[in-house]
Coordinates of C-alpha atoms in Angstrom, one line a residue:
M26 CA -31.7 220.9 361.9
A27 CA -30.7 223.3 364.7
A28 CA -27.9 225.7 363.9
R29 CA -24.6 225.0 365.6
R30 CA -24.0 227.6 368.4
V31 CA -20.8 229.6 367.8
K32 CA -18.9 230.5 370.9
P33 CA -18.0 234.2 370.8
S34 CA -14.3 235.3 370.4
L35 CA -13.1 238.1 372.5
Y36 CA -10.2 239.9 370.8
I37 CA -7.5 241.3 372.9
S38 CA -4.9 243.6 371.4
V39 CA -1.5 242.9 372.9
D40 CA 1.8 244.8 372.5
V41 CA 5.1 243.9 374.1
E42 CA 8.4 245.7 374.5
A43 CA 11.5 243.4 374.7
D44 CA 15.3 243.8 374.7
G45 CA 16.1 241.4 371.9
P46 CA 14.7 239.4 369.0
I47 CA 13.7 236.2 370.8
P48 CA 12.6 235.2 374.4
G49 CA 14.9 233.2 376.6
P50 CA 18.2 234.7 375.8
Y51 CA 16.4 238.1 375.9
S52 CA 13.7 239.5 378.1
L53 CA 10.1 240.7 377.9
L54 CA 10.2 244.1 379.6
S55 CA 6.6 245.3 379.4
L56 CA 3.3 243.9 378.4
G57 CA 0.2 245.9 377.4
A58 CA -3.3 244.6 376.5
S59 CA -6.6 246.1 375.6
V60 CA -10.0 244.4 374.9
A61 CA -10.7 245.3 371.2
G62 CA -14.1 243.7 370.8
V63 CA -16.2 240.6 370.6
Q64 CA -17.4 238.5 367.6
D65 CA -20.2 236.0 367.6
A66 CA -22.7 234.7 365.0
D67 CA -24.2 238.1 364.8
G68 CA -20.9 239.9 363.9
F69 CA -18.2 242.0 365.5
R70 CA -18.8 244.6 368.1
A71 CA -16.0 247.0 369.0
A72 CA -15.2 247.8 372.6
D73 CA -13.9 251.0 374.1
P74 CA -10.2 250.2 374.0
E75 CA -9.5 252.2 377.2
E76 CA -12.2 250.4 379.3
R77 CA -10.5 247.0 380.0
T78 CA -6.7 247.1 379.9
F79 CA -3.7 245.4 381.5
Y80 CA -0.1 246.7 381.9
R81 CA 2.9 245.3 383.6
E82 CA 6.7 246.0 383.6
L83 CA 8.8 242.8 384.2
R84 CA 12.1 242.0 385.7
P85 CA 14.6 240.9 383.0
I86 CA 15.4 237.2 383.0
S87 CA 19.0 237.4 381.6
E88 CA 21.9 239.7 381.4
E89 CA 21.8 239.7 377.6
F90 CA 20.2 242.5 375.6
V91 CA 20.5 244.3 372.3
P92 CA 21.0 248.0 372.8
E93 CA 19.0 249.0 369.7
A94 CA 16.0 246.9 370.9
L95 CA 16.2 248.3 374.4
A96 CA 16.4 251.9 373.0
V97 CA 13.1 251.4 371.2
S98 CA 11.1 251.0 374.4
G99 CA 13.1 253.6 376.4
L100 CA 12.8 251.3 379.4
D101 CA 15.6 251.1 382.0
R102 CA 16.8 247.5 382.7
D103 CA 18.5 248.4 385.9
R104 CA 15.3 250.0 387.2
L105 CA 13.3 246.9 386.1
G106 CA 15.7 244.7 387.8
I107 CA 14.6 246.3 391.1
E108 CA 11.0 247.4 390.4
G109 CA 9.8 245.0 387.7
A110 CA 7.3 242.3 388.5
E111 CA 8.6 238.8 388.7
P112 CA 7.7 237.1 385.4
E113 CA 5.7 234.3 387.0
R114 CA 3.6 236.7 389.0
A115 CA 3.0 239.0 386.0
M116 CA 2.0 236.2 383.7
R117 CA -0.4 234.7 386.3
E118 CA -2.0 238.1 386.8
F119 CA -2.3 238.5 383.0
T120 CA -3.9 235.1 382.7
D121 CA -6.4 235.9 385.4
W122 CA -7.2 239.2 383.7
V123 CA -7.7 237.5 380.3
R124 CA -10.0 234.8 381.8
E125 CA -12.1 237.4 383.6
A126 CA -12.3 239.6 380.5
A127 CA -13.3 236.7 378.3
A128 CA -15.9 235.1 380.6
G129 CA -18.2 233.2 378.3
A130 CA -16.0 233.7 375.2
Q131 CA -12.8 232.4 373.8
P132 CA -9.9 234.9 374.1
V133 CA -7.9 235.6 370.9
M134 CA -4.7 237.6 371.0
C135 CA -4.3 240.1 368.1
G136 CA -1.3 242.2 367.2
Y137 CA 0.3 244.2 364.5
P138 CA 2.3 242.3 363.5
A139 CA 1.4 239.5 365.9
S140 CA 4.4 237.3 365.2
Y141 CA 6.9 239.2 367.5
D142 CA 4.5 239.9 370.3
W143 CA 3.0 236.4 370.2
T144 CA 6.4 234.8 370.3
F145 CA 7.3 236.5 373.6
L146 CA 3.8 236.3 375.1
Y147 CA 3.4 232.6 374.4
W148 CA 6.9 231.6 375.5
Y149 CA 6.5 233.6 378.8
L150 CA 3.1 232.1 379.5
I151 CA 4.3 228.5 379.0
R152 CA 7.6 229.1 380.7
F153 CA 6.2 230.8 383.8
T154 CA 2.7 229.4 384.2
G155 CA 2.6 226.2 382.2
S156 CA -0.3 227.2 380.0
S157 CA -1.8 229.9 377.8
P158 CA -5.4 231.3 378.1
F159 CA -5.2 231.6 374.3
G160 CA -4.3 228.0 373.7
H161 CA -1.5 227.4 371.2
S162 CA -3.2 229.0 368.3
G163 CA -5.5 231.8 369.5
C164 CA -3.6 234.4 367.6
L165 CA -4.7 236.8 364.8
D166 CA -2.3 239.0 362.9
M167 CA -3.8 242.3 361.8
K168 CA -1.3 242.7 359.0
T169 CA -2.5 239.4 357.5
L170 CA -6.1 240.5 358.0
Y171 CA -5.5 243.7 356.1
A172 CA -3.6 242.0 353.3
T173 CA -6.4 239.5 352.8
K174 CA -9.2 242.1 352.8
A175 CA -7.1 244.4 350.5
G176 CA -6.1 241.6 348.1
L177 CA -2.4 242.5 348.6
P178 CA 0.7 240.3 349.1
L179 CA 1.6 240.3 352.8
R180 CA 5.1 241.7 352.3
A181 CA 3.6 244.7 350.4
V182 CA 1.7 245.7 353.5
A183 CA 2.8 248.4 356.0
K184 CA 0.7 250.9 358.1
G185 CA 1.8 253.6 355.6
T186 CA 0.1 251.7 352.8
M187 CA -3.3 251.5 354.6
P188 CA -6.2 253.9 354.0
R189 CA -5.9 256.6 356.7
E190 CA -9.5 256.0 357.9
L191 CA -8.3 252.5 359.1
L192 CA -5.5 253.9 361.3
S193 CA -6.0 255.0 364.9
R194 CA -5.4 258.7 365.5
R195 CA -3.4 257.9 368.5
R196 CA 0.4 258.2 368.4
H197 CA 2.5 255.1 368.3
T198 CA 4.7 255.7 371.5
H199 CA 6.4 252.3 372.0
H200 CA 4.7 252.2 375.4
A201 CA 3.1 248.8 375.5
L202 CA -0.3 249.9 376.8
D203 CA -0.5 252.9 374.5
D204 CA 0.3 250.8 371.5
A205 CA -2.1 248.0 372.5
I206 CA -4.9 250.6 372.7
E207 CA -3.9 252.1 369.4
Q208 CA -3.8 248.7 367.8
A209 CA -7.2 247.8 369.3
E210 CA -8.7 250.7 367.3
L211 CA -6.9 249.6 364.2
F212 CA -8.4 246.1 364.7
A213 CA -11.9 247.4 365.2
N214 CA -11.6 249.5 362.0
L215 CA -10.3 246.5 360.0
M216 CA -13.1 244.3 361.2
A217 CA -15.6 246.8 360.0
W218 CA -13.8 247.6 356.7
P219 CA -15.4 246.0 353.7
G220 CA -12.2 246.2 351.7
P221 CA -11.2 248.6 348.9
S222 CA -13.9 249.9 346.6
R223 CA -13.8 248.1 343.3
R224 CA -14.4 250.2 340.2
P225 CA -15.8 248.5 337.2

């Protein structure tokens, strides 16, 4: 019996900066993405995370914002109201970039943690383009991946609890592209990591 062909997955590290906890009332202000690697039946191969990237700053969609959330990114809402890309254009350009990068493979968004970034990304894709290049479930959470490999409860996991060799040496800047590249390196390290050494 012939082996079933497995379609490769192309993992794309995504980071967003937003001005509140949920999309709709609050706005996605910047979106960064980096190709982290590809996985097929032969295993995972890491990519150079600086080679294929995407970055856009977006115009806010509402007047509401949480000052503490806005302060994290350091972005200027007034400037973005003038210079930011229209959300529909930005999300269509992102979709085109994902489809080009993933030619022949299925794109999977990965994040740390993915829940916040995926919420904004998926909502914006559906709201402004009507579809998602990742489908409705093409999302992988690096925090869950680490917890599973380490044999730890999810809520016990933080980057500070991880072995240092897994972490990127890049600084976490809260610039969406910088952080997407940093997290792409973390993802590649996690995929290669066999788990903690077990002593008898």
